[in-house]
Amino acid sequence: MEIDKINTFLATAIGGLIFKWLIGGISAFWSWLNTSYPEEDFLISKIGISKPIIRLSLCKYKLSTKPHIKKHKIFIVSFGIAVIMTSALCFYKFTYFIAKEPVNWVEITHRETKDSFWMKPEHAQNIPYTPEWNITPDVCVDKSQLDKITSIQQATKDFICSYLLIPEKKEELAKTTDKNKFTIMIATPIIYLSILFIFMIGIAMFIDLYIDSKITKFHKLEIDKSYQYLT
């Protein structure tokens, strides 16, 4: 059922556009990852660093690139760790939010009673960490079952049952639930990609240090070779 809804979304104009953007983005990223510049040929041919590693450093290099001084290295390491930890925290927080918040549901707070609950077509229930209850159309038509639910007020129960029993409101709830689901489907990959980009910035700093050390070592070896040649 969920796969059918995803396919239906992808068949829409905006769904198809987002899918094309995603495929185009992956293709462009792969092409960029395997790009090199003429001045960086020495990294590949003489030092043996692959193109993807060079690009993931988010820097350009030349044979004349000067090595980082100690102060710069300390800053790069400190800032890199901070960026990686920030991205990890964002990943944890957003994943927790997605796991905790309703995806196939709509979270509603009743305007008058301030009762909060989750709702979808044919079903309403308590939000996490609150007294447990469930309301279905069958419960709505059974007053004795409805009266057993005491953790929410009567006005809230009337509101819920109106959206579970009245056809027009049932249709409105279904549309709202689908809209919420598709919004999450669109927002989730965008946010995760943003977090991934932040993480890449942190990793890039350590890759830059690695490449810088390789260039420095290469220069030292070249100097040693020149010295041996002269002597």
CSV table of C-alpha atoms in Angstrom, one decimal:
chain,number,residue,atom,x,y,z
A,1,MET,CA,0.0,0.0,0.0
A,2,GLU,CA,2.8,2.4,0.9
A,3,ILE,CA,4.8,1.5,-2.2
A,4,ASP,CA,1.7,2.3,-4.3
A,5,LYS,CA,1.5,5.7,-2.7
A,6,ILE,CA,5.1,6.4,-3.4
A,7,ASN,CA,4.7,5.3,-7.0
A,8,THR,CA,1.7,7.6,-7.3
A,9,PHE,CA,3.7,10.5,-5.9
A,10,LEU,CA,6.5,9.8,-8.3
A,11,ALA,CA,4.0,9.8,-11.1
A,12,THR,CA,3.0,13.4,-10.3
A,13,ALA,CA,4.7,16.3,-11.9
A,14,ILE,CA,6.6,17.4,-8.7
A,15,GLY,CA,7.4,13.7,-7.9
A,16,GLY,CA,8.9,13.2,-11.3
A,17,LEU,CA,10.8,16.4,-11.1
A,18,ILE,CA,12.3,15.5,-7.7
A,19,PHE,CA,13.2,12.0,-9.0
A,20,LYS,CA,15.0,13.6,-12.1
A,21,TRP,CA,16.8,16.0,-9.8
A,22,LEU,CA,17.9,13.2,-7.6
A,23,ILE,CA,19.2,11.1,-10.5
A,24,GLY,CA,20.9,14.2,-12.0
A,25,GLY,CA,22.5,15.1,-8.7
A,26,ILE,CA,23.9,11.6,-8.2
A,27,SER,CA,25.3,11.6,-11.8
A,28,ALA,CA,26.8,15.1,-11.3
A,29,PHE,CA,28.3,14.1,-8.0
A,30,TRP,CA,29.9,11.0,-9.5
A,31,SER,CA,31.3,13.0,-12.4
A,32,TRP,CA,32.7,15.6,-10.0
A,33,LEU,CA,34.2,12.9,-7.8
A,34,ASN,CA,36.3,11.6,-10.7
A,35,THR,CA,37.4,15.0,-12.0
A,36,SER,CA,41.0,16.1,-11.8
A,37,TYR,CA,42.9,19.3,-12.8
A,38,PRO,CA,46.2,19.4,-14.8
A,39,GLU,CA,48.1,20.9,-11.8
A,40,GLU,CA,47.0,17.9,-9.7
A,41,ASP,CA,48.4,15.2,-12.0
A,42,PHE,CA,51.4,14.8,-9.7
A,43,LEU,CA,49.1,13.7,-6.9
A,44,ILE,CA,47.8,10.9,-9.0
A,45,SER,CA,50.9,9.8,-11.0
A,46,LYS,CA,53.7,10.4,-8.5
A,47,ILE,CA,52.1,10.3,-5.0
A,48,GLY,CA,49.3,7.8,-5.8
A,49,ILE,CA,46.3,9.6,-4.4
A,50,SER,CA,43.0,8.7,-6.2
A,51,LYS,CA,40.8,11.3,-7.8
A,52,PRO,CA,37.9,10.8,-5.4
A,53,ILE,CA,40.1,11.4,-2.4
A,54,ILE,CA,41.4,14.6,-3.9
A,55,ARG,CA,37.9,15.9,-4.6
A,56,LEU,CA,36.6,14.9,-1.2
A,57,SER,CA,39.2,17.2,0.3
A,58,LEU,CA,37.1,20.1,-1.3
A,59,CYS,CA,40.5,21.7,-2.2
A,60,LYS,CA,42.7,22.2,-5.2
A,61,TYR,CA,46.4,21.4,-5.0
A,62,LYS,CA,49.6,22.4,-6.9
A,63,LEU,CA,53.1,21.1,-6.7
A,64,SER,CA,54.0,24.4,-5.1
A,65,THR,CA,51.4,24.0,-2.4
A,66,LYS,CA,52.9,25.1,0.9
A,67,PRO,CA,52.6,22.7,3.9
A,68,HIS,CA,50.3,23.7,6.8
A,69,ILE,CA,52.1,25.2,9.8
A,70,LYS,CA,51.4,23.8,13.2
A,71,LYS,CA,48.9,26.5,14.2
A,72,HIS,CA,46.9,25.8,11.0
A,73,LYS,CA,46.9,22.1,11.7
A,74,ILE,CA,45.6,22.5,15.2
A,75,PHE,CA,42.8,24.8,13.9
A,76,ILE,CA,41.9,22.3,11.1
A,77,VAL,CA,41.7,19.3,13.5
A,78,SER,CA,39.7,21.2,16.1
A,79,PHE,CA,37.2,22.7,13.6
A,80,GLY,CA,37.0,19.4,11.7
A,81,ILE,CA,36.1,17.5,14.9
A,82,ALA,CA,33.5,20.2,15.8
A,83,VAL,CA,31.9,19.9,12.3
A,84,ILE,CA,31.8,16.1,12.4
A,85,MET,CA,30.3,16.1,15.9
A,86,THR,CA,27.7,18.7,14.9
A,87,SER,CA,26.6,16.7,11.8
A,88,ALA,CA,26.4,13.5,14.0
A,89,LEU,CA,24.3,15.3,16.5
A,90,CYS,CA,22.0,16.7,13.8
A,91,PHE,CA,21.7,13.2,12.3
A,92,TYR,CA,20.8,11.7,15.7
A,93,LYS,CA,18.3,14.5,16.5
A,94,PHE,CA,16.5,14.4,13.1
A,95,THR,CA,16.4,10.5,13.1
A,96,TYR,CA,14.9,10.6,16.6
A,97,PHE,CA,12.4,13.2,15.4
A,98,ILE,CA,11.4,11.1,12.4
A,99,ALA,CA,11.1,7.9,14.5
A,100,LYS,CA,9.1,9.7,17.2
A,101,GLU,CA,6.9,11.9,15.1
A,102,PRO,CA,4.0,10.4,13.1
A,103,VAL,CA,4.6,9.7,9.4
A,104,ASN,CA,1.3,8.0,8.5
A,105,TRP,CA,-0.5,10.1,11.1
A,106,VAL,CA,-1.3,13.7,11.8
A,107,GLU,CA,-0.6,15.1,15.2
A,108,ILE,CA,-3.5,17.3,16.3
A,109,THR,CA,-4.0,19.5,19.4
A,110,HIS,CA,-7.7,20.3,20.1
A,111,ARG,CA,-8.1,24.0,20.2
A,112,GLU,CA,-10.4,24.2,23.2
A,113,THR,CA,-9.4,21.2,25.4
A,114,LYS,CA,-5.6,21.3,24.5
A,115,ASP,CA,-5.7,17.5,24.2
A,116,SER,CA,-3.0,16.3,21.8
A,117,PHE,CA,-3.3,13.0,19.9
A,118,TRP,CA,-2.4,11.2,16.7
A,119,MET,CA,-5.0,10.6,14.0
A,120,LYS,CA,-5.3,9.0,10.6
A,121,PRO,CA,-8.3,7.6,8.7
A,122,GLU,CA,-10.2,5.0,10.8
A,123,HIS,CA,-8.0,5.5,13.8
A,124,ALA,CA,-7.0,7.9,16.6
A,125,GLN,CA,-4.7,7.3,19.5
A,126,ASN,CA,-2.6,8.9,22.3
A,127,ILE,CA,0.7,10.5,21.6
A,128,PRO,CA,3.8,8.7,23.1
A,129,TYR,CA,4.5,9.0,26.8
A,130,THR,CA,0.8,9.7,27.7
A,131,PRO,CA,-1.9,7.4,28.9
A,132,GLU,CA,-2.8,4.9,26.3
A,133,TRP,CA,-6.1,4.9,24.4
A,134,ASN,CA,-7.4,4.1,21.0
A,135,ILE,CA,-10.5,5.2,19.1
A,136,THR,CA,-11.9,3.6,16.0
A,137,PRO,CA,-15.2,4.0,14.2
A,138,ASP,CA,-16.5,1.0,16.2
A,139,VAL,CA,-15.5,2.6,19.5
A,140,CYS,CA,-17.3,5.8,18.5
A,141,VAL,CA,-20.6,4.1,18.0
A,142,ASP,CA,-20.2,2.2,21.3
A,143,LYS,CA,-20.8,4.7,24.1
A,144,SER,CA,-19.7,2.3,26.8
A,145,GLN,CA,-16.3,1.8,25.2
A,146,LEU,CA,-16.0,5.5,24.5
A,147,ASP,CA,-16.7,6.4,28.2
A,148,LYS,CA,-13.9,4.1,29.3
A,149,ILE,CA,-11.4,6.6,27.8
A,150,THR,CA,-10.9,9.2,30.6
A,151,SER,CA,-7.5,10.7,29.7
A,152,ILE,CA,-9.1,13.1,27.1
A,153,GLN,CA,-12.1,15.3,27.4
A,154,GLN,CA,-15.5,14.6,25.9
A,155,ALA,CA,-15.2,17.5,23.4
A,156,THR,CA,-12.0,15.9,22.1
A,157,LYS,CA,-13.7,12.5,21.7
A,158,ASP,CA,-16.6,14.2,19.8
A,159,PHE,CA,-14.1,15.9,17.6
A,160,ILE,CA,-12.3,12.7,16.8
A,161,CYS,CA,-15.4,10.7,16.1
A,162,SER,CA,-16.7,13.4,13.7
A,163,TYR,CA,-13.6,12.8,11.6
A,164,LEU,CA,-13.9,9.0,11.9
A,165,LEU,CA,-17.6,8.8,11.0
A,166,ILE,CA,-18.6,11.8,8.8
A,167,PRO,CA,-17.7,11.1,5.2
A,168,GLU,CA,-16.7,14.6,4.3
A,169,LYS,CA,-14.4,14.9,7.3
A,170,LYS,CA,-13.0,11.4,6.7
A,171,GLU,CA,-12.0,12.6,3.2
A,172,GLU,CA,-10.5,15.8,4.6
A,173,LEU,CA,-8.5,13.8,7.1
A,174,ALA,CA,-7.2,11.4,4.5
A,175,LYS,CA,-6.0,14.3,2.3
A,176,THR,CA,-4.3,16.0,5.3
A,177,THR,CA,-2.5,12.7,6.2
A,178,ASP,CA,-1.3,12.1,2.7
A,179,LYS,CA,-0.1,15.7,2.5
A,180,ASN,CA,1.8,15.3,5.7
A,181,LYS,CA,3.3,12.0,4.5
A,182,PHE,CA,4.5,13.5,1.1
A,183,THR,CA,5.9,16.6,2.9
A,184,ILE,CA,8.1,14.3,5.1
A,185,MET,CA,9.0,12.3,2.0
A,186,ILE,CA,10.3,15.4,0.3
A,187,ALA,CA,11.9,17.1,3.4
A,188,THR,CA,13.7,14.0,4.8
A,189,PRO,CA,16.1,13.4,1.9
A,190,ILE,CA,16.9,17.1,1.6
A,191,ILE,CA,17.7,17.4,5.3
A,192,TYR,CA,19.7,14.2,5.3
A,193,LEU,CA,21.7,15.4,2.3
A,194,SER,CA,22.4,18.7,4.1
A,195,ILE,CA,23.6,16.8,7.1
A,196,LEU,CA,25.8,14.6,4.8
A,197,PHE,CA,27.3,17.7,3.2
A,198,ILE,CA,28.2,19.2,6.7
A,199,PHE,CA,29.8,15.8,7.6
A,200,MET,CA,31.7,15.9,4.3
A,201,ILE,CA,33.1,19.3,5.2
A,202,GLY,CA,34.5,17.9,8.5
A,203,ILE,CA,36.0,14.8,6.8
A,204,ALA,CA,37.4,17.1,4.0
A,205,MET,CA,39.6,18.9,6.6
A,206,PHE,CA,41.2,15.6,7.7
A,207,ILE,CA,41.7,14.5,4.0
A,208,ASP,CA,43.3,17.9,3.4
A,209,LEU,CA,45.8,17.2,6.2
A,210,TYR,CA,46.5,13.8,4.8
A,211,ILE,CA,47.1,15.1,1.3
A,212,ASP,CA,49.2,18.0,2.7
A,213,SER,CA,51.4,15.5,4.6
A,214,LYS,CA,51.8,13.4,1.4
A,215,ILE,CA,52.9,16.5,-0.6
A,216,THR,CA,55.3,17.5,2.2
A,217,LYS,CA,56.8,14.0,2.2
A,218,PHE,CA,57.0,14.0,-1.6
A,219,HIS,CA,59.0,17.3,-1.5
A,220,LYS,CA,61.4,15.9,1.1
A,221,LEU,CA,62.0,12.8,-1.0
A,222,GLU,CA,62.6,15.0,-4.1
A,223,ILE,CA,65.1,17.1,-2.1
A,224,ASP,CA,66.9,14.0,-0.8
A,225,LYS,CA,67.1,12.7,-4.4
A,226,SER,CA,68.5,16.0,-5.6
A,227,TYR,CA,71.1,16.0,-2.8
A,228,GLN,CA,72.1,12.5,-3.5
A,229,TYR,CA,72.5,13.3,-7.2
A,230,LEU,CA,74.7,16.3,-6.4
A,231,THR,CA,76.9,14.4,-4.1
